[in-house]
Amino acid sequence: MKISCQEASNICNKSQYKEASFWDIVKLRIHLLYCKACKQYSKKNSELTSMCDRAGLTMLSKDDKERMKRDLEKKF
């Protein structure tokens, strides 16, 4: 059940986008009980998510990303 700090940060990031499974979140919470560095990272990540939500930021759609990629490739 013990996970590495790398795996904890990956789960933390997935959790930010609501992509973490229930068991991933359980493993993360257990890890955060004994790892101060990851606990701080998780706290900062939560604050960032909260600020983005309050600012009303949205992500580009896949089509918009592909269009932007093609436009950049044309320029370079």
mmCIF file of C-alpha atoms in Angstrom:
data_model
loop_
_atom_site.group_PDB
_atom_site.id
_atom_site.type_symbol
_atom_site.label_atom_id
_atom_site.label_comp_id
_atom_site.label_asym_id
_atom_site.label_seq_id
_atom_site.Cartn_x
_atom_site.Cartn_y
_atom_site.Cartn_z
ATOM 1 C CA MET A 1 0.000 0.000 0.000
ATOM 2 C CA LYS A 2 3.038 2.266 0.386
ATOM 3 C CA ILE A 3 3.704 4.516 -2.623
ATOM 4 C CA SER A 4 6.647 6.645 -3.690
ATOM 5 C CA CYS A 5 6.644 10.432 -3.662
ATOM 6 C CA GLN A 6 6.625 10.361 -7.486
ATOM 7 C CA GLU A 7 3.483 8.233 -7.529
ATOM 8 C CA ALA A 8 1.919 10.458 -4.860
ATOM 9 C CA SER A 9 2.516 13.569 -6.966
ATOM 10 C CA ASN A 10 1.035 11.819 -10.024
ATOM 11 C CA ILE A 11 -2.081 10.864 -8.058
ATOM 12 C CA CYS A 12 -2.280 14.387 -6.657
ATOM 13 C CA ASN A 13 -2.221 15.805 -10.179
ATOM 14 C CA LYS A 14 -4.831 13.311 -11.411
ATOM 15 C CA SER A 15 -6.988 14.150 -8.423
ATOM 16 C CA GLN A 16 -6.860 17.825 -9.368
ATOM 17 C CA TYR A 17 -8.611 16.962 -12.648
ATOM 18 C CA LYS A 18 -10.989 14.411 -11.062
ATOM 19 C CA GLU A 19 -9.161 11.546 -12.784
ATOM 20 C CA ALA A 20 -7.921 9.670 -9.696
ATOM 21 C CA SER A 21 -9.654 6.476 -8.632
ATOM 22 C CA PHE A 22 -10.982 5.910 -5.125
ATOM 23 C CA TRP A 23 -8.043 3.613 -4.267
ATOM 24 C CA ASP A 24 -5.529 6.097 -5.647
ATOM 25 C CA ILE A 25 -6.936 8.751 -3.328
ATOM 26 C CA VAL A 26 -6.800 6.335 -0.372
ATOM 27 C CA LYS A 27 -3.140 5.552 -1.118
ATOM 28 C CA LEU A 28 -2.375 9.268 -1.472
ATOM 29 C CA ARG A 29 -4.014 10.128 1.853
ATOM 30 C CA ILE A 30 -2.033 7.418 3.630
ATOM 31 C CA HIS A 31 1.173 8.715 2.045
ATOM 32 C CA LEU A 32 0.348 12.278 3.109
ATOM 33 C CA LEU A 33 0.102 11.142 6.737
ATOM 34 C CA TYR A 34 3.857 10.561 6.912
ATOM 35 C CA CYS A 35 5.372 12.666 4.083
ATOM 36 C CA LYS A 36 5.596 16.373 4.840
ATOM 37 C CA ALA A 37 6.956 17.309 1.403
ATOM 38 C CA CYS A 38 4.075 15.653 -0.441
ATOM 39 C CA LYS A 39 1.593 17.090 2.033
ATOM 40 C CA GLN A 40 2.889 20.576 1.207
ATOM 41 C CA TYR A 41 2.802 19.815 -2.534
ATOM 42 C CA SER A 42 -0.786 18.592 -2.237
ATOM 43 C CA LYS A 43 -1.788 21.703 -0.305
ATOM 44 C CA LYS A 44 -0.241 24.021 -2.925
ATOM 45 C CA ASN A 45 -1.847 21.994 -5.725
ATOM 46 C CA SER A 46 -5.260 22.356 -4.059
ATOM 47 C CA GLU A 47 -4.753 26.100 -3.682
ATOM 48 C CA LEU A 48 -3.842 26.394 -7.369
ATOM 49 C CA THR A 49 -6.917 24.398 -8.394
ATOM 50 C CA SER A 50 -9.109 26.581 -6.220
ATOM 51 C CA MET A 51 -7.688 29.779 -7.720
ATOM 52 C CA CYS A 52 -8.204 28.459 -11.262
ATOM 53 C CA ASP A 53 -11.797 27.513 -10.442
ATOM 54 C CA ARG A 54 -12.511 30.955 -9.002
ATOM 55 C CA ALA A 55 -10.961 32.610 -12.055
ATOM 56 C CA GLY A 56 -13.218 30.591 -14.345
ATOM 57 C CA LEU A 57 -10.339 29.220 -16.413
ATOM 58 C CA THR A 58 -11.158 26.573 -18.986
ATOM 59 C CA MET A 59 -9.103 24.157 -21.053
ATOM 60 C CA LEU A 60 -8.832 24.106 -24.818
ATOM 61 C CA SER A 61 -10.787 21.419 -26.634
ATOM 62 C CA LYS A 62 -8.877 18.685 -28.488
ATOM 63 C CA ASP A 63 -9.828 20.311 -31.796
ATOM 64 C CA ASP A 64 -8.514 23.687 -30.653
ATOM 65 C CA LYS A 65 -5.259 22.095 -29.479
ATOM 66 C CA GLU A 66 -4.784 20.312 -32.810
ATOM 67 C CA ARG A 67 -5.529 23.504 -34.724
ATOM 68 C CA MET A 68 -3.018 25.424 -32.613
ATOM 69 C CA LYS A 69 -0.411 22.694 -33.139
ATOM 70 C CA ARG A 70 -0.878 22.790 -36.920
ATOM 71 C CA ASP A 71 -0.635 26.582 -36.940
ATOM 72 C CA LEU A 72 2.606 26.473 -34.952
ATOM 73 C CA GLU A 73 4.090 23.819 -37.210
ATOM 74 C CA LYS A 74 3.309 25.951 -40.252
ATOM 75 C CA LYS A 75 5.151 28.922 -38.743
ATOM 76 C CA PHE A 76 8.277 26.953 -37.838
#
